[in-house]
Coordinates of C-alpha atoms in Angstrom, one line a residue:
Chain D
X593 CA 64.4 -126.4 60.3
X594 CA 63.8 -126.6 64.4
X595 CA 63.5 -123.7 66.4
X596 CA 66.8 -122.3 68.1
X597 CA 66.2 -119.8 71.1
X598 CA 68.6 -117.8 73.1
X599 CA 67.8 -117.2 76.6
X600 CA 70.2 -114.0 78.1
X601 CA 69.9 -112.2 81.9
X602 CA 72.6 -111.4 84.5
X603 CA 74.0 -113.8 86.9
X604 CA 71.1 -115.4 89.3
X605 CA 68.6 -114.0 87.2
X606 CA 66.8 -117.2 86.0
X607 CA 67.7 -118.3 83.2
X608 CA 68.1 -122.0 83.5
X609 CA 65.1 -122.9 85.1
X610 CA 63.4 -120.8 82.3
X611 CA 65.6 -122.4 79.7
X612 CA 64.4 -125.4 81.4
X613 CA 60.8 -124.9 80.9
X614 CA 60.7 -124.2 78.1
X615 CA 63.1 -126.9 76.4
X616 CA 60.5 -129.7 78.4
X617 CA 57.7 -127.5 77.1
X618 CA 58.6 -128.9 73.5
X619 CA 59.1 -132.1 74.6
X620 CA 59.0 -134.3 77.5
X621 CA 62.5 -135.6 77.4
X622 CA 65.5 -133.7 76.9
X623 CA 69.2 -133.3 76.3
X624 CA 71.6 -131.3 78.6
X625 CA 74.4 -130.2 77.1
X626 CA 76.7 -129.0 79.6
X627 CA 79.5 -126.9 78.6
X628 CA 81.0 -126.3 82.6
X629 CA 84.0 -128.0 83.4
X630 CA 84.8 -128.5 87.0
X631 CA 88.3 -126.9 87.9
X632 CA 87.5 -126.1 92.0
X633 CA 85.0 -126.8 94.3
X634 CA 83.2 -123.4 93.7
X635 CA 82.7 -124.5 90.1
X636 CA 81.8 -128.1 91.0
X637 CA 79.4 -126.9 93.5
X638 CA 77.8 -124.4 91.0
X639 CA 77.0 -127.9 88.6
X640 CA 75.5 -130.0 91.6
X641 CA 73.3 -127.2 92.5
X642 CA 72.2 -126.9 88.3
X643 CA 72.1 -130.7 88.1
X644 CA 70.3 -131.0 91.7
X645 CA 67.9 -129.4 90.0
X646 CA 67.0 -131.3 86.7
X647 CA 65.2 -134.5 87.1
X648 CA 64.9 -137.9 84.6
X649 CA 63.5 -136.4 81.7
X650 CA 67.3 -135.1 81.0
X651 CA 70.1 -136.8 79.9
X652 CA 73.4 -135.0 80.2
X653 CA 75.8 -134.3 77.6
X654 CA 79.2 -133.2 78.6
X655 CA 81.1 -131.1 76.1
X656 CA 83.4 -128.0 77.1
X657 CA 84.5 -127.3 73.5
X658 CA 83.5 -128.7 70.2
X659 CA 79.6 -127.4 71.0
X660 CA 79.0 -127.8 67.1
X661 CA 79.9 -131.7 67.7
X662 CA 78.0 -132.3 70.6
X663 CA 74.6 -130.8 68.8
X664 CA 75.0 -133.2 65.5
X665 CA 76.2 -136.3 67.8
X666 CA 72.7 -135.5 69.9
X667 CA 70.4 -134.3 66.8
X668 CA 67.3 -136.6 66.4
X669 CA 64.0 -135.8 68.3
X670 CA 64.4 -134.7 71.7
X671 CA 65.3 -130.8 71.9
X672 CA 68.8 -129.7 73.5
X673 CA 69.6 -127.2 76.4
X674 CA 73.1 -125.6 76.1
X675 CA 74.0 -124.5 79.0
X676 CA 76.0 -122.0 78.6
X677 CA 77.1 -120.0 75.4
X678 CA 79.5 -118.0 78.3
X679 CA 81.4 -121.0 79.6
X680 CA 81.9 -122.1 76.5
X681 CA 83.6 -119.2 75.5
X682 CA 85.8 -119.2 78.4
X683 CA 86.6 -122.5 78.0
X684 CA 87.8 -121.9 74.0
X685 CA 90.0 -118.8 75.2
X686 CA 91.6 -120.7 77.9
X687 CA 92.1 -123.7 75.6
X688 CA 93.7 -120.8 72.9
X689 CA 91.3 -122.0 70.4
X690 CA 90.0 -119.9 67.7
X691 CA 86.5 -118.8 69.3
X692 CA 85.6 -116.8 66.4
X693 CA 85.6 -119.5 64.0
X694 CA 83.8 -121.6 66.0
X695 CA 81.3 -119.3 66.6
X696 CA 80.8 -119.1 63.2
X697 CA 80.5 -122.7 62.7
X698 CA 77.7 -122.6 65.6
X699 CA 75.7 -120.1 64.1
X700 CA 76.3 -122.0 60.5
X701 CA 75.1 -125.4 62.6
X702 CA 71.8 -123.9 64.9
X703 CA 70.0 -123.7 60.9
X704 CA 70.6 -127.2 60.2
X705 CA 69.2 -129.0 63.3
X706 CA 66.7 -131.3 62.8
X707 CA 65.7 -131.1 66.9
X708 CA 65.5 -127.7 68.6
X709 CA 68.1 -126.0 70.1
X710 CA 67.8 -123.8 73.5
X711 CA 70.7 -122.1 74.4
X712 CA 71.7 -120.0 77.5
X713 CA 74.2 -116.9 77.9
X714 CA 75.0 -114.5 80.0
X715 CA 74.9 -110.3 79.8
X716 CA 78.5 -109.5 81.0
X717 CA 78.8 -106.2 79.3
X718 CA 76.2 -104.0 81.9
X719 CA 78.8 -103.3 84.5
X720 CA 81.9 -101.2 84.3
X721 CA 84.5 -101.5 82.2
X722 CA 87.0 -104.1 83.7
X723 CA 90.1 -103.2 84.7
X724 CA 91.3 -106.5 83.5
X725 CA 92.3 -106.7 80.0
X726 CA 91.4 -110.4 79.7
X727 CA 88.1 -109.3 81.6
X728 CA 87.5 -106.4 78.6
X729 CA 88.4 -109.3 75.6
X730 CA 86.0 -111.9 77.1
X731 CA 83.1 -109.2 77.4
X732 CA 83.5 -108.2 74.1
X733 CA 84.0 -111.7 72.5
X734 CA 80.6 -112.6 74.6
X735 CA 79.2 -109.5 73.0
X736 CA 79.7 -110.5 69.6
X737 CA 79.1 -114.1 70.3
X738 CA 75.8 -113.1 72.0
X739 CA 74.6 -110.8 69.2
X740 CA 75.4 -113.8 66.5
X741 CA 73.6 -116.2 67.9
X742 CA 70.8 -113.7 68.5
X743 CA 71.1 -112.8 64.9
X744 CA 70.1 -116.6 63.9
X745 CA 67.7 -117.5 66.8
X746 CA 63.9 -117.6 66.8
X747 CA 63.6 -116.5 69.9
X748 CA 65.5 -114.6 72.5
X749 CA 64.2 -113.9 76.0
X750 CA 66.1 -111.4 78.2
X751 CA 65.4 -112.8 82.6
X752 CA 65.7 -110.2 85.1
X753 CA 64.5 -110.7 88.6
X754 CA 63.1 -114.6 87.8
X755 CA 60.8 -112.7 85.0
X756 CA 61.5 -113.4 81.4
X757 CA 60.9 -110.2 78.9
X758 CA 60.7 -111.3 75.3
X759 CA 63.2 -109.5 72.8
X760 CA 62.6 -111.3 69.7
X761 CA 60.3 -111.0 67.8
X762 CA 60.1 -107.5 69.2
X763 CA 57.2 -106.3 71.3
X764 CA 55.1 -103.5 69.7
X765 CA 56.6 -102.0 66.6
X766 CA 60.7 -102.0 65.9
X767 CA 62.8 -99.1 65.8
X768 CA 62.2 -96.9 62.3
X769 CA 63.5 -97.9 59.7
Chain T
X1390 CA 62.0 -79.0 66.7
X1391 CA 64.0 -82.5 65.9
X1392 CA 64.2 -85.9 67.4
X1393 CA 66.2 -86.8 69.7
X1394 CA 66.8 -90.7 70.2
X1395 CA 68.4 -91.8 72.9
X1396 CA 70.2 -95.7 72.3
X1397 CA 71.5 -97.6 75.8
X1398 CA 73.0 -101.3 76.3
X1399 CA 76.1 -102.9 77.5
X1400 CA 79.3 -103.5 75.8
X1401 CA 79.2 -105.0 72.4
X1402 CA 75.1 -104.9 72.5
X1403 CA 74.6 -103.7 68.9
X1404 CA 74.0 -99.8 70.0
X1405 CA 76.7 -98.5 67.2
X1406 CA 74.8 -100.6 64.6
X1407 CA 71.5 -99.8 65.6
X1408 CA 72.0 -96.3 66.3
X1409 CA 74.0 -95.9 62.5
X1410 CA 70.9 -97.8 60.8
X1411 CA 68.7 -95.3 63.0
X1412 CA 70.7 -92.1 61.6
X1413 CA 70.5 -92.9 57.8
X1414 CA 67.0 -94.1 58.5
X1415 CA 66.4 -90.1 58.9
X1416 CA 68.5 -88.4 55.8
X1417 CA 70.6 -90.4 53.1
X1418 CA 73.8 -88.7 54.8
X1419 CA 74.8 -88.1 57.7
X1420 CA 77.5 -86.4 60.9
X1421 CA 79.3 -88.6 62.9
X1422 CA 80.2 -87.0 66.0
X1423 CA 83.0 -89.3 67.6
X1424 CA 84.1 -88.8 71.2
X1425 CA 86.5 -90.9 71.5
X1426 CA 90.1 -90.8 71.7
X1427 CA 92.8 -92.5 70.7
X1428 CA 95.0 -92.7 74.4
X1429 CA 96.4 -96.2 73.4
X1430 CA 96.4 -99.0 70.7
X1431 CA 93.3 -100.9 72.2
X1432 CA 91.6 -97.9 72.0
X1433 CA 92.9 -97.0 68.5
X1434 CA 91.6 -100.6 67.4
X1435 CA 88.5 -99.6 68.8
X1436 CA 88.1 -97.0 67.2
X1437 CA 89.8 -98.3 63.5
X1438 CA 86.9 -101.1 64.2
X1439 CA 83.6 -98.8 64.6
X1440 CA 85.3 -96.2 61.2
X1441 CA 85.2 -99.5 59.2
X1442 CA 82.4 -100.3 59.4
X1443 CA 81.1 -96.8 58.5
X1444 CA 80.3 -96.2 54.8
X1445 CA 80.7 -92.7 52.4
X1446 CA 77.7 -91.5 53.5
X1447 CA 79.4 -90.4 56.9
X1448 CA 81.1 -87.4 57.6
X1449 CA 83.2 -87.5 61.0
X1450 CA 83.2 -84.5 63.5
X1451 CA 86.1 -85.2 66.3
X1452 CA 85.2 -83.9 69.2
X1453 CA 86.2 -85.6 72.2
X1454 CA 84.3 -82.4 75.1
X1455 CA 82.6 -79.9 73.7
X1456 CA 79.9 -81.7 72.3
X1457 CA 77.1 -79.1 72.7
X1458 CA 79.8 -76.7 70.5
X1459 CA 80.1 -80.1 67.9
X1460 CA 76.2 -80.1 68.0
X1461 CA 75.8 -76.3 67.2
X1462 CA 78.9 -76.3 64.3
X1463 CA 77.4 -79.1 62.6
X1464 CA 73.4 -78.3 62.8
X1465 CA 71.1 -78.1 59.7
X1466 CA 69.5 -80.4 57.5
X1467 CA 71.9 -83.9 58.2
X1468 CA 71.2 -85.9 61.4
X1469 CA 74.1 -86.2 63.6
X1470 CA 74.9 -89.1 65.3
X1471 CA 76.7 -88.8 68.9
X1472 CA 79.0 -91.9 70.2
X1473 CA 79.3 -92.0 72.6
X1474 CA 78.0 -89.9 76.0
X1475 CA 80.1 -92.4 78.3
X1476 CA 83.2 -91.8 76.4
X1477 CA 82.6 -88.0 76.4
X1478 CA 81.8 -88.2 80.1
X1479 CA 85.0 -90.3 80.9
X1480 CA 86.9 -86.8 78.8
X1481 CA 85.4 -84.7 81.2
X1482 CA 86.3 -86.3 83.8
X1483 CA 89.6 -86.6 83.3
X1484 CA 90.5 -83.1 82.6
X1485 CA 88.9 -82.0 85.3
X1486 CA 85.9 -80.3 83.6
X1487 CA 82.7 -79.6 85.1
X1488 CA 80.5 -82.9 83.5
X1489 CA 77.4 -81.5 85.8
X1490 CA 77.6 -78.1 83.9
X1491 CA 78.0 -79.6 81.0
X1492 CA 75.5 -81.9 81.2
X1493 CA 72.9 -79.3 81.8
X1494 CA 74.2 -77.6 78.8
X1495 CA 73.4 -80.8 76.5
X1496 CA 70.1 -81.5 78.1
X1497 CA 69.2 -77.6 77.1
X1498 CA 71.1 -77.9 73.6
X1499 CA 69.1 -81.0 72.5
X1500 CA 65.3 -79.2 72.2
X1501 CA 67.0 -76.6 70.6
X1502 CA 68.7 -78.2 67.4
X1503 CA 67.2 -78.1 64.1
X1504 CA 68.1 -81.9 62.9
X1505 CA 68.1 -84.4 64.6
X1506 CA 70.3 -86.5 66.9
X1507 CA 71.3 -90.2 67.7
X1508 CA 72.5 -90.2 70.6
X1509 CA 75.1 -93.4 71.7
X1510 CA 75.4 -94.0 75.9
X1511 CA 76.8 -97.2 77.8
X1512 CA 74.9 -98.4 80.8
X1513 CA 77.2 -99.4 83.2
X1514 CA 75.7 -99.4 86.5
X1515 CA 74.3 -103.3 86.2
X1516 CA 77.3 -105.1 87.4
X1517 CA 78.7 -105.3 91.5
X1518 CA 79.1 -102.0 92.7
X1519 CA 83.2 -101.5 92.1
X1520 CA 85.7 -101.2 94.4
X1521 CA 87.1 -98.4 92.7
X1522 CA 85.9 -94.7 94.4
X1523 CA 86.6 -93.3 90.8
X1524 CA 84.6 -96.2 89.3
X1525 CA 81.7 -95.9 91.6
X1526 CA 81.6 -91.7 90.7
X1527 CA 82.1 -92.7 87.3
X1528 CA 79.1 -95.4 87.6
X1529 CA 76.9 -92.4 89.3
X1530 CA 77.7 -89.7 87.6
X1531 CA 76.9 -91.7 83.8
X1532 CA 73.6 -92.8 85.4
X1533 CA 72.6 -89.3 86.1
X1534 CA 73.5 -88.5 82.5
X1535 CA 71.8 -91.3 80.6
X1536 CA 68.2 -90.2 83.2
X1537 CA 68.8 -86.6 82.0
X1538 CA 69.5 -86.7 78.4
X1539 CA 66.8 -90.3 78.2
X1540 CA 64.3 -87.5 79.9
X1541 CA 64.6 -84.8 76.8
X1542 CA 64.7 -87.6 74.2
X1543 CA 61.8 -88.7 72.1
X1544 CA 63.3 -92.3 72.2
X1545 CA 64.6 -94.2 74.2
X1546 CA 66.0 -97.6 73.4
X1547 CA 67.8 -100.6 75.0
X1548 CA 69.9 -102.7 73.3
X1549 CA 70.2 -106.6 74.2
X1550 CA 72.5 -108.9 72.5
X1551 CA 71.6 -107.1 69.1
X1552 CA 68.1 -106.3 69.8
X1553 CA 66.3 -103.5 70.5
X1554 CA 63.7 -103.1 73.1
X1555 CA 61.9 -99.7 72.8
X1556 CA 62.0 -97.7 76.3
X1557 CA 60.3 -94.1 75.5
X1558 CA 57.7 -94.2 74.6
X1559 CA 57.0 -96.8 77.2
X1560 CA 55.6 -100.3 75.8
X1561 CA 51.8 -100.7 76.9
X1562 CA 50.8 -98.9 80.5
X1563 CA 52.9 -97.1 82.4
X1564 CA 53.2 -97.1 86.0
X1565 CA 50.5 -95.6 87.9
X1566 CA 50.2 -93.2 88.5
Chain L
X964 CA 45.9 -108.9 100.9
X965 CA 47.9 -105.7 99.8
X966 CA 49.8 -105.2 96.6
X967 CA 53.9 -105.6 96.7
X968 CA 55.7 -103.9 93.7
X969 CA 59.1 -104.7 93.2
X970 CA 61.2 -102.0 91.6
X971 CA 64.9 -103.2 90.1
X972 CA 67.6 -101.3 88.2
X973 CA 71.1 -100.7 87.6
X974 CA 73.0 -98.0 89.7
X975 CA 71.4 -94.6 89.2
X976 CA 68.5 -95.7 86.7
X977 CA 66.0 -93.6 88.3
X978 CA 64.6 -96.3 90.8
X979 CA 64.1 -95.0 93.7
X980 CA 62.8 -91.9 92.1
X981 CA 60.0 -94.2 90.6
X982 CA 58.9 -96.2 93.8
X983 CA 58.6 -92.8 95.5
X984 CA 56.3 -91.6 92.8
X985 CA 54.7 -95.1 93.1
X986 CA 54.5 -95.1 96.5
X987 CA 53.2 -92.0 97.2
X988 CA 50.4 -92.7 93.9
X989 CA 48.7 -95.5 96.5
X990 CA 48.7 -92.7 99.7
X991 CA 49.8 -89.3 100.1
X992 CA 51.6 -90.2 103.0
X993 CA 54.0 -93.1 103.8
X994 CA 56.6 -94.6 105.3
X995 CA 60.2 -94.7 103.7
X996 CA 62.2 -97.9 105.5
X997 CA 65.3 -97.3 105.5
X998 CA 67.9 -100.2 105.0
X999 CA 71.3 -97.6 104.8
X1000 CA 73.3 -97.2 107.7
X1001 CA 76.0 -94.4 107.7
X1002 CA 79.7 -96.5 108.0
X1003 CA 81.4 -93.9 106.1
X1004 CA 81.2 -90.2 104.7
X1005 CA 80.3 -91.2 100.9
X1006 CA 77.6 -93.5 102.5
X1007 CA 76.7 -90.4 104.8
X1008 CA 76.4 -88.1 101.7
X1009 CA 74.1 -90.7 99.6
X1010 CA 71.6 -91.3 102.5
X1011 CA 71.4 -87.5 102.8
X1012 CA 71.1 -87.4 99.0
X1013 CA 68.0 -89.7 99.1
X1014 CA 66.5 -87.7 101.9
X1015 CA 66.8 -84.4 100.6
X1016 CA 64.7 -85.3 97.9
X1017 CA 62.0 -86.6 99.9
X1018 CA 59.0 -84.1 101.3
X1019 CA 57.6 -84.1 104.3
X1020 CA 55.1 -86.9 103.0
X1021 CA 57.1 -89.3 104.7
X1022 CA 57.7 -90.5 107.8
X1023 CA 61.5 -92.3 107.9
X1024 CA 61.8 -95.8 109.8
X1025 CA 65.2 -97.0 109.6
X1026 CA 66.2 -100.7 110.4
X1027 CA 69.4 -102.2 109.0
X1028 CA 68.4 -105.8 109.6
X1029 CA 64.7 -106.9 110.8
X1030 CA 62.8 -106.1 107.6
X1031 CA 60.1 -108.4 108.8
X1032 CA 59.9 -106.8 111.9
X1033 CA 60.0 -103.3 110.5
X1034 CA 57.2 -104.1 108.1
X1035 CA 55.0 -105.6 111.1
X1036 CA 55.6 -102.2 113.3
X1037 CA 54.5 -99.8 110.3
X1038 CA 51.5 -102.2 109.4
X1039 CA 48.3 -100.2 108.8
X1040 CA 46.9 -98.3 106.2
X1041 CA 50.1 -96.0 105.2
X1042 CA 52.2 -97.6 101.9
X1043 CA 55.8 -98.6 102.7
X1044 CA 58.9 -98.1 100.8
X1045 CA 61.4 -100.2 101.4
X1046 CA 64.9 -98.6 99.9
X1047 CA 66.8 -100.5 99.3
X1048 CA 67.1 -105.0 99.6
X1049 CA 70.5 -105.3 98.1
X1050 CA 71.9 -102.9 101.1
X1051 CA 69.6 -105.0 103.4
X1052 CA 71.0 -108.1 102.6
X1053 CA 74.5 -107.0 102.8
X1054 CA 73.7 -105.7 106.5
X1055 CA 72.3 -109.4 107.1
X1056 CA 75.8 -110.8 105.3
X1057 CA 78.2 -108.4 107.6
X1058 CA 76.4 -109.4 110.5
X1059 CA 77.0 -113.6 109.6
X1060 CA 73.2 -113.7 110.0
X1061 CA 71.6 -116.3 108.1
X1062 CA 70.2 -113.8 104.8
X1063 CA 68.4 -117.2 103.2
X1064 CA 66.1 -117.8 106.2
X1065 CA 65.3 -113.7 106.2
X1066 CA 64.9 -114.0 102.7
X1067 CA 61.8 -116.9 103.6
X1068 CA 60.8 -114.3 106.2
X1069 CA 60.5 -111.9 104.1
X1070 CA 58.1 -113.8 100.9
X1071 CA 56.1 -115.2 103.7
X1072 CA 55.7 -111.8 105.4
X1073 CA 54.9 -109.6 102.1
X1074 CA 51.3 -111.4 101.2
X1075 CA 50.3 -111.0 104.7
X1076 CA 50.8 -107.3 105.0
X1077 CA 47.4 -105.4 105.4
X1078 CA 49.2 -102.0 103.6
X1079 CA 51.2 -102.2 100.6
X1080 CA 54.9 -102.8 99.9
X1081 CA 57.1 -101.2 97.3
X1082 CA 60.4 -102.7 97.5
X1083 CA 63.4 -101.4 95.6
X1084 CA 66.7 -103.7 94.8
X1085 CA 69.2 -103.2 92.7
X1086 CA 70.3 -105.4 89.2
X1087 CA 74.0 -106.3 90.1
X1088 CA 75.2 -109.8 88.0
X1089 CA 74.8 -108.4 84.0
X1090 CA 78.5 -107.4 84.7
X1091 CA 81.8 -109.4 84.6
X1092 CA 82.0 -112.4 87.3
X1093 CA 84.0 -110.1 90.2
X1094 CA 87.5 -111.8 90.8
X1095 CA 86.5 -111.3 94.6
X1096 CA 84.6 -114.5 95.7
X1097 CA 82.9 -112.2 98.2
X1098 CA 81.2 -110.4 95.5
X1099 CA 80.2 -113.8 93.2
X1100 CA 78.4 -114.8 96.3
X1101 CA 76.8 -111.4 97.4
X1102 CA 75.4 -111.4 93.5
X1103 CA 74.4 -115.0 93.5
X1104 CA 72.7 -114.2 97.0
X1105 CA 71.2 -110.6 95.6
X1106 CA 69.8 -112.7 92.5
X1107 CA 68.1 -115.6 94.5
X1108 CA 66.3 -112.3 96.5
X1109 CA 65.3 -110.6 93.9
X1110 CA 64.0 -113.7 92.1
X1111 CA 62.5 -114.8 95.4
X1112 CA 61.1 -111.3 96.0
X1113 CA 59.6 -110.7 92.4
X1114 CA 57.6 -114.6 92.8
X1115 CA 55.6 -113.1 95.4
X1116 CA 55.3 -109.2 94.0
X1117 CA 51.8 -108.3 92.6
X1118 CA 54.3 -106.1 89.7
X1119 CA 57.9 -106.2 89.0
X1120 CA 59.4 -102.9 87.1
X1121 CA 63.2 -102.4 85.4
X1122 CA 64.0 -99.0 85.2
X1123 CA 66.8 -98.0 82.4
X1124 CA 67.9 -94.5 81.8
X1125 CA 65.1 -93.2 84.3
X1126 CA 62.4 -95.1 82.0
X1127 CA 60.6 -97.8 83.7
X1128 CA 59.7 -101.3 81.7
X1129 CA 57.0 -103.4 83.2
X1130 CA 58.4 -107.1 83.9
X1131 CA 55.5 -108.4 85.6
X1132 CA 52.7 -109.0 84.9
X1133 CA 54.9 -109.6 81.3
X1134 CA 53.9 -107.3 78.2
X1135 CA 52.1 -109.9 75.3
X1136 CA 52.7 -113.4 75.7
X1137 CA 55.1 -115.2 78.4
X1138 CA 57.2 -117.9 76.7
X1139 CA 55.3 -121.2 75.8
X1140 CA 54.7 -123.0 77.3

């Protein structure tokens, strides 16, 4: 069974370069699996500044929805970046696919892979309470999503500020009992 | 004089689970002291979805502002567990209540109660500052809260993405000084 | 070469409280720069809320815009605060000046400063993406600061709930590799 690790911060807070790092750290080739689609320029500007930044040890996978399919069509040796658990999401509510389900099926698949799997999120939930009802739904289905692939990971890494705090395994002693 | 234990993190971060596991950690049994209320049907689902996943050992004590009253009617050998400050802030708040007063009052009340208490809050204050003037006092006024009440508590703890990172006592060195 | 400390946090989570106590831990007197300028009464009342609570320690050196050139005048054996970079670089964005080159002023300005630096900024993308595309890009913006700023910072603290976690250098082991 290969190692799965979540990598969660805010917006601009690091987490794809670290999720970068580290995926190259296991290997020195590697497997993008992007989950952003580009509707408008903002978006496709976003994933020329991400791509921009990766160099050939990455080969790109492009897969806005069936995430479970793109990691068994790309298991073997090379490790896989999914970038991001969030935009995923979005993409399976605005599709009106059942996102719970599938993120069952992902937590069922991260187990079973033969190459490790790093994935990044996002922390949505840290603000205010949106106004927006869609905006409240998405938060908490990222919140359960987040916490379920948590649940099965090795590894999760919280980034703040470009510096990567390590949540799991816990530092120091857990909470009692 | 009993614990206090203090449990922060965004929406859908695991603090209800963590801070129920916390509870009958301390005492086979336990008080639920809910703070919410049921204004609408999203919020009456919310609240259907934290009761079920409550067991027998729970007893629930409504009590959607006087919590330091809740706290005194329900001390003595069963921990209590409070969820959540925000929501009890946000009651305040809207019927015109003084939440500084009362804040003081819950800060005071906490030392003084014989069993101890799990205390639920929401941080909110991570995301772009809102547009909203009642948002942005709401924001404020729910940071002061969570400083005060984190500042009597014997733990402190953050919640990300289901796990929990121990704030008080701090994790190695502190600042300095 | 003096010691930067970058100090980050949600609204109200006891930051600047900390990098005053921090500040004034290095000296017992220093200089508070301020980045806040009065546009409106509730900005008005928080400026005189931070001031109130600070002694006669410290002498006040307020510059909206020319960090760089603020540090350089105060240069000397006094410890600066500088409260806060997320109001500083939305003074640089209202003014259309060019907030990525002051950025690059700023890390290449903080390692050559004879006294130290304790900056304060604040965590705003852990929320919702803002529908405003003003907002997406004053939080990408604030992230690539604070990610710049931390690179170049001796220490790097979160405060939560008025409880300060130390990001940097990281507590245990950094990821692998």
């Amino acid at each position: 069974m290969a190692k799965s690790i979540l990598i969660t911060g805010g917006a601009r807070s690091g987490k794809s370069s670290l999720a970068e790092r580290m995926t190259l750290g296991l290997h020195p080739t590697a497997t993008y699996i992007a989950t952003a689609q580009a509707f408008d320029a903002e978006m496709a500007e976003r994933i020329a500044h991400h791509q921009a930044r990766r160099g050939p040890e990455w080969t790109t996978h492009a897969e806005p929805r069936d995430l479970v399919g793109a990691l068994e069509a790309t298991d073997g040796t090379r490790p896989r970046l999914v970038d991001c658990l969030t935009v995923w999401l979005s993409n399976l509510l605005l599709a009106g696919e059942d996102w719970q389900g599938a993120a069952e099926r992902l937590v069922a698949a991260l187990p079973r892979q033969a190459a490790p799997v790093v994935l990044v999120t996002n922390e949505v939930g840290a603000g205010i309470v949106p106004e927006n009802r869609l905006a409240r739904e998405f938060r908490d289905a990222a919140g359960f999503l987040n916490q379920a692939v948590a649940g099965v990971s090795d590894e999760v890494w919280l980034c703040v500020s470009g510096c990567p705090v390590r949540l799991k395994p816990p530092q120091g002693e857990g909470p009692t009992p």
